mmCIF file of C-alpha atoms in Angstrom:
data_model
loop_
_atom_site.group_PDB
_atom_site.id
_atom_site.type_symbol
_atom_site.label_atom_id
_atom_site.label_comp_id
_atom_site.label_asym_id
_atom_site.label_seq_id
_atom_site.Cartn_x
_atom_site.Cartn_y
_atom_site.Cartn_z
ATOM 1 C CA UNK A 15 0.000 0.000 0.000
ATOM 2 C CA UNK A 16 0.884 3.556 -0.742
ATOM 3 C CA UNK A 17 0.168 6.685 0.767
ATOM 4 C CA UNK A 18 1.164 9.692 -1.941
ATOM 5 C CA UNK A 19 1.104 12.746 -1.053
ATOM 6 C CA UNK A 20 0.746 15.895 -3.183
ATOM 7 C CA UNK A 21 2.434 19.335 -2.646
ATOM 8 C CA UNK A 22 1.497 20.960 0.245
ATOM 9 C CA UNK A 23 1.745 21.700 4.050
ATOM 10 C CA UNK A 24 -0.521 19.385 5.919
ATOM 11 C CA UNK A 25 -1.088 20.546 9.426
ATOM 12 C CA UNK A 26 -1.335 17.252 11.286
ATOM 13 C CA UNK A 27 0.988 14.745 12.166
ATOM 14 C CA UNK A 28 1.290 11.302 11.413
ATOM 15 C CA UNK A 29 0.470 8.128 13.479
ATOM 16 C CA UNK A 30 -0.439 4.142 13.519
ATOM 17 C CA UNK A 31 1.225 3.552 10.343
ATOM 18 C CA UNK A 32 0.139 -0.047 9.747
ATOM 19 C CA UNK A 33 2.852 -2.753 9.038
ATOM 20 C CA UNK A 34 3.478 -3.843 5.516
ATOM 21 C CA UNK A 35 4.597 -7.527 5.391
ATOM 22 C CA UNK A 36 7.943 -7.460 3.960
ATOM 23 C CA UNK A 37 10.340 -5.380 1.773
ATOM 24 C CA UNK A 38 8.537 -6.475 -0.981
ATOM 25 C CA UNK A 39 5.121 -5.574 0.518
ATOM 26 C CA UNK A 40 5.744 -2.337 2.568
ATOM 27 C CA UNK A 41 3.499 0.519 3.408
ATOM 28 C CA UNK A 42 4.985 3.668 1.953
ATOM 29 C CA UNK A 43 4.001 6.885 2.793
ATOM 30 C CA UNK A 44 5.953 9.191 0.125
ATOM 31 C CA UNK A 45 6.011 12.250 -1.602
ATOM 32 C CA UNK A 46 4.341 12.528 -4.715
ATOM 33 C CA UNK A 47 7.106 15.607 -5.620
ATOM 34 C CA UNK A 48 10.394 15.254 -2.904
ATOM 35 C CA UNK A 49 10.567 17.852 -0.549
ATOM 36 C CA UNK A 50 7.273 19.461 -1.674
ATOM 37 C CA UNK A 51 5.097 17.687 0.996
ATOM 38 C CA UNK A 52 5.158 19.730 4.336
ATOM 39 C CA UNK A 53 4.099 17.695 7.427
ATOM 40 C CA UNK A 54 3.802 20.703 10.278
ATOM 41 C CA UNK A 55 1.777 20.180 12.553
ATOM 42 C CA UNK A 56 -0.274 22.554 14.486
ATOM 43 C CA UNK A 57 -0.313 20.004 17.543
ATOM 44 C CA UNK A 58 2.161 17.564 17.887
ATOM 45 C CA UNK A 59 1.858 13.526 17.688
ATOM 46 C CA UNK A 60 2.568 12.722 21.496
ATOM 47 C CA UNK A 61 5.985 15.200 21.246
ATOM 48 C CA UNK A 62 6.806 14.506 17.761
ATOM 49 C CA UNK A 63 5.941 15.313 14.064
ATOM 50 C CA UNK A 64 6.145 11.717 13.276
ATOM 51 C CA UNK A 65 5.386 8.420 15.416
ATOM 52 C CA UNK A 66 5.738 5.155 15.655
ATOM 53 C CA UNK A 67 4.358 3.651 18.805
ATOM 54 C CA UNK A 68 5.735 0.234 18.807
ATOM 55 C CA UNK A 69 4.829 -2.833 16.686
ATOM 56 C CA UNK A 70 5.683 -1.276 13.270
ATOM 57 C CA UNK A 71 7.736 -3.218 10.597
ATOM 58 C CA UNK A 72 8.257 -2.926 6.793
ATOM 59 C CA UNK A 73 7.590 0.657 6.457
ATOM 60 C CA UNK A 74 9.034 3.508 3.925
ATOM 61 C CA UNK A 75 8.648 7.225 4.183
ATOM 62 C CA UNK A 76 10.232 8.887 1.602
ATOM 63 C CA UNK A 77 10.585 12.481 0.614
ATOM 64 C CA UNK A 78 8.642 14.353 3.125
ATOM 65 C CA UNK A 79 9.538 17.542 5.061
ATOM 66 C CA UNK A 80 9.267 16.631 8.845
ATOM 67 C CA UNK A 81 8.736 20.150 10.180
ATOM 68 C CA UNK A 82 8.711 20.834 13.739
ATOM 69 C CA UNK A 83 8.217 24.138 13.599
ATOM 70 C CA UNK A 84 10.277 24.962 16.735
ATOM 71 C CA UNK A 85 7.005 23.959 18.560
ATOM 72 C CA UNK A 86 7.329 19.992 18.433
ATOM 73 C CA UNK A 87 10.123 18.546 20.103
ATOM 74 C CA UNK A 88 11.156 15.695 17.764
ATOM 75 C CA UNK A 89 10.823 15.483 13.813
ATOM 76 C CA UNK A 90 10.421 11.143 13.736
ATOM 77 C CA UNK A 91 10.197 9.109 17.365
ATOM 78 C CA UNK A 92 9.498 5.654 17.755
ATOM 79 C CA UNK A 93 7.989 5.444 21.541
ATOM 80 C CA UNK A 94 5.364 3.528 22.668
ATOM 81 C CA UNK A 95 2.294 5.409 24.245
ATOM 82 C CA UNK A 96 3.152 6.557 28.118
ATOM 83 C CA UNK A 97 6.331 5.218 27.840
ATOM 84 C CA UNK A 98 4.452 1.477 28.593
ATOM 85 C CA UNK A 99 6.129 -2.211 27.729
ATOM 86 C CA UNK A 100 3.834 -2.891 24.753
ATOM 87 C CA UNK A 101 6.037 -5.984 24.163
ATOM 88 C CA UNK A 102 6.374 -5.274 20.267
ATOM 89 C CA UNK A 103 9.353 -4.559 17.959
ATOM 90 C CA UNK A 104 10.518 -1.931 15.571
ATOM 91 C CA UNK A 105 12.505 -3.203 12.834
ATOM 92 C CA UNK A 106 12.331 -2.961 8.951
ATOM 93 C CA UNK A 107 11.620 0.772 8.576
ATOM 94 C CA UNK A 108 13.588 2.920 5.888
ATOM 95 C CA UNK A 109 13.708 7.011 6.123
ATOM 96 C CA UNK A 110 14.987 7.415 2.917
ATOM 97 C CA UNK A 111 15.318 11.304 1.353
ATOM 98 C CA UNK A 112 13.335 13.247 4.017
ATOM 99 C CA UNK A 113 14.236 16.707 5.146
ATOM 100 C CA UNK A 114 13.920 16.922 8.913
ATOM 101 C CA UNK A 115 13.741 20.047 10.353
ATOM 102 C CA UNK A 116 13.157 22.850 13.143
ATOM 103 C CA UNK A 117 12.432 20.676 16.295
ATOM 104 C CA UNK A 118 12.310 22.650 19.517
ATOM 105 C CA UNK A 119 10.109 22.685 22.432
ATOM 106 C CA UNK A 120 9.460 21.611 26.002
ATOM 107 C CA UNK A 121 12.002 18.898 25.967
ATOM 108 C CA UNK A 122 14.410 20.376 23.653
ATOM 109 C CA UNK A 123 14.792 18.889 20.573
ATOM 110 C CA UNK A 124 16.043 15.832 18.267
ATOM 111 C CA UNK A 125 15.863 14.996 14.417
ATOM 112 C CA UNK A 126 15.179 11.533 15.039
ATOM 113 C CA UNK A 127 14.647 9.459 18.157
ATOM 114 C CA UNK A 128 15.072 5.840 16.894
ATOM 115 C CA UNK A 129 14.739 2.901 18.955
ATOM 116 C CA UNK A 130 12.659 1.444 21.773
ATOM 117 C CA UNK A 131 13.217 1.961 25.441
ATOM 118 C CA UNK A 132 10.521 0.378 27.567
ATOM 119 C CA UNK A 133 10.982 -3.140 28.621
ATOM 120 C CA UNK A 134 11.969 -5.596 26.472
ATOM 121 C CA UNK A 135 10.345 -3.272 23.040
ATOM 122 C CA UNK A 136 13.231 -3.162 20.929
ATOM 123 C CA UNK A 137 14.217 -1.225 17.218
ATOM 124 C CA UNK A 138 16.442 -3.408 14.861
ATOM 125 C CA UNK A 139 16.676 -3.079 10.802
ATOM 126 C CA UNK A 140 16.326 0.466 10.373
ATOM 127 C CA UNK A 141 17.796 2.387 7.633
ATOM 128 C CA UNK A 142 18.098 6.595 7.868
ATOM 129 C CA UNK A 143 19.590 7.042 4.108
ATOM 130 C CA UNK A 144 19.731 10.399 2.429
ATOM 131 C CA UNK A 145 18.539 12.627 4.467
ATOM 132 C CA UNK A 146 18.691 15.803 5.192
ATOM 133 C CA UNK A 147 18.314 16.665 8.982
ATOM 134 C CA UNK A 148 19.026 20.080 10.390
ATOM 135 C CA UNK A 149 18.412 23.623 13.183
ATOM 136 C CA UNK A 150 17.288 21.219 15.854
ATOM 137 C CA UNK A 151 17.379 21.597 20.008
ATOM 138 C CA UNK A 152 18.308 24.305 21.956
ATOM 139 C CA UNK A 153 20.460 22.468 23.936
ATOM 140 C CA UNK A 154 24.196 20.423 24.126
ATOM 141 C CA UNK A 155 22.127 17.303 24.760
ATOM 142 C CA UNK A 156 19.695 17.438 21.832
ATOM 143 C CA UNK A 157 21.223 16.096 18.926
ATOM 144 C CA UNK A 158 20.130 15.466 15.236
ATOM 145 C CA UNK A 159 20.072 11.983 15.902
ATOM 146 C CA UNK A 160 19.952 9.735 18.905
ATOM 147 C CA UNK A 161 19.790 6.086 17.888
ATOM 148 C CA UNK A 162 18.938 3.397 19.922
ATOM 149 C CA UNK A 163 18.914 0.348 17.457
ATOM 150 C CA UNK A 164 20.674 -3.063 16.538
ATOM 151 C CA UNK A 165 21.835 -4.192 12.797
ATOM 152 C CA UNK A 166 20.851 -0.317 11.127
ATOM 153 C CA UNK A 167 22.268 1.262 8.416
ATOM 154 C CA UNK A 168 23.094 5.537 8.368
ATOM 155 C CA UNK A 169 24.286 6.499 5.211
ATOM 156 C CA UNK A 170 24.382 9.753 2.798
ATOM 157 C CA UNK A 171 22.941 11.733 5.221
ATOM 158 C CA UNK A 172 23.401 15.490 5.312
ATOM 159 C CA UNK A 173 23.243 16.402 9.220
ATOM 160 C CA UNK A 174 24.196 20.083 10.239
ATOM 161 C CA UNK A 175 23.173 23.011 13.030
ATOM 162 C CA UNK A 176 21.721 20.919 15.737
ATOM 163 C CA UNK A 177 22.576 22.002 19.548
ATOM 164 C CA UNK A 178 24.197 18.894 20.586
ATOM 165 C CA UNK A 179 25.973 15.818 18.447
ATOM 166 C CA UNK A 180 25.238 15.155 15.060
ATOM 167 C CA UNK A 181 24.730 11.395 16.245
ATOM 168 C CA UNK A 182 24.600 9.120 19.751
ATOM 169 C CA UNK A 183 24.047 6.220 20.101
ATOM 170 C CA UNK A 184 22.711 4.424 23.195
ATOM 171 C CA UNK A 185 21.260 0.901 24.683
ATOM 172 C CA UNK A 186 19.010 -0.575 22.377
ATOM 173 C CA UNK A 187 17.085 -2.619 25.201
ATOM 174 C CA UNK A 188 17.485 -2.239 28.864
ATOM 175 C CA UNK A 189 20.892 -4.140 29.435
ATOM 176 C CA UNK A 190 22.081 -4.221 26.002
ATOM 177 C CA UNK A 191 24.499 -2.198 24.012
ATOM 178 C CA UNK A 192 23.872 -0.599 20.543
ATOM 179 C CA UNK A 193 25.192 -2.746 18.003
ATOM 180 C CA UNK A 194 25.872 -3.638 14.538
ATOM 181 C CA UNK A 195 25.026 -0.227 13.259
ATOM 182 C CA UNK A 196 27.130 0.780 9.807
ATOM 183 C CA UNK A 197 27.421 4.237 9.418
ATOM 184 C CA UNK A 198 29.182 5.992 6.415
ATOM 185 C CA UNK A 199 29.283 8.419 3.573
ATOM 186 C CA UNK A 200 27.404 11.239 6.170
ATOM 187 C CA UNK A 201 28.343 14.735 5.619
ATOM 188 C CA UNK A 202 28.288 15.957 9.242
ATOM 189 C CA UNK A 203 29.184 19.888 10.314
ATOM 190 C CA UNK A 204 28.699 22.896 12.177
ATOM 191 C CA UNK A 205 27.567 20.914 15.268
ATOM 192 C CA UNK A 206 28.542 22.632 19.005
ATOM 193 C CA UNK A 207 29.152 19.289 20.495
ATOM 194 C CA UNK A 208 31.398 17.609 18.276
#
């Protein structure tokens, strides 16, 4: 199944994106022209312009403008709703020549939070490719992206002006370290933390 969407700004954010059933059966929600599909929301999805709330697999967005309009913390999260143990996985989801953009708010502000936290939910397979993520947080610990997922890919992204690191990394799983995560062929700069 595909979701297209024509040029425009749409003013609410995106949710319960079902589950395609494999790479060759995904959902994809994608731009009909890239970059010319604004998702800015005037209220934000939990703190985000973006969410996945657990349970998700074999998804694509592709060539949206995630704008947080220095008003929604995040641009793309992947938490489950009140932090709870839902007991289901991310994995198989591709972000593939987005623009991600302007997060600020409450809690600061991040391009992408990746990765589950609560319990034993856990984020494997994802792929952040191409993208351009940028002007996010308003402080040293918000950074463009902060990754908590096994066997990922981050490649030919452009990441630039965010208040803390272009990229960290962290447990995927209570317990458990990050791993198997390639990154390469990112053009990373102007970042205060390093």
């Amino acid at each position: 199944d595909t979701l297209l969407l024509m040029d425009g700004t749409y003013t609410e954010g995106i949710q319960n994106i079902p589950s395609g059933t494999s790479w060759t059966s995904p959902v994809i929600i994608k731009a009909q022209n890239q970059g010319k599909a604004i998702v800015r929301p005037t209220t934000c999805v939990g703190s985000s312009v973006l969410k996945l709330e657990g349970g998700q697999s074999y998804i694509i967005i592709e060539g949206l403008v995630l704008d947080g309009d220095n008003r929604c913390p995040g641009n793309l999260e992947f938490r489950a709703p009140g932090d709870t143990d839902t007991g289901q996985d991310w994995h198989h989801i591709r972000l593939i020549n987005n623009e991600l953009k302007n997060a600020k708010g409450a809690y600061g502000g991040y391009g992408s939070l990746v990765g589950g936290h609560n319990g034993t939910m856990r984020a494997y397979q994802i792929e952040i490719l191409n993208n351009h993520i940028h002007h996010l947080g308003d402080n040293l610990y918000n950074h463009c992206i902060y990754f908590k997922a096994d066997d990922s890919l981050i490649e030919g992204n452009h990441i630039h002006d965010c208040a803390g690191s272009g990229m960290t990394f962290h447990q995927s799983k209570p317990g458990s370290q990050a791993n198997n995560i390639t990154v390469r062929n990112n053009i990373v700069h102007d970042l205060p933390a390093g």
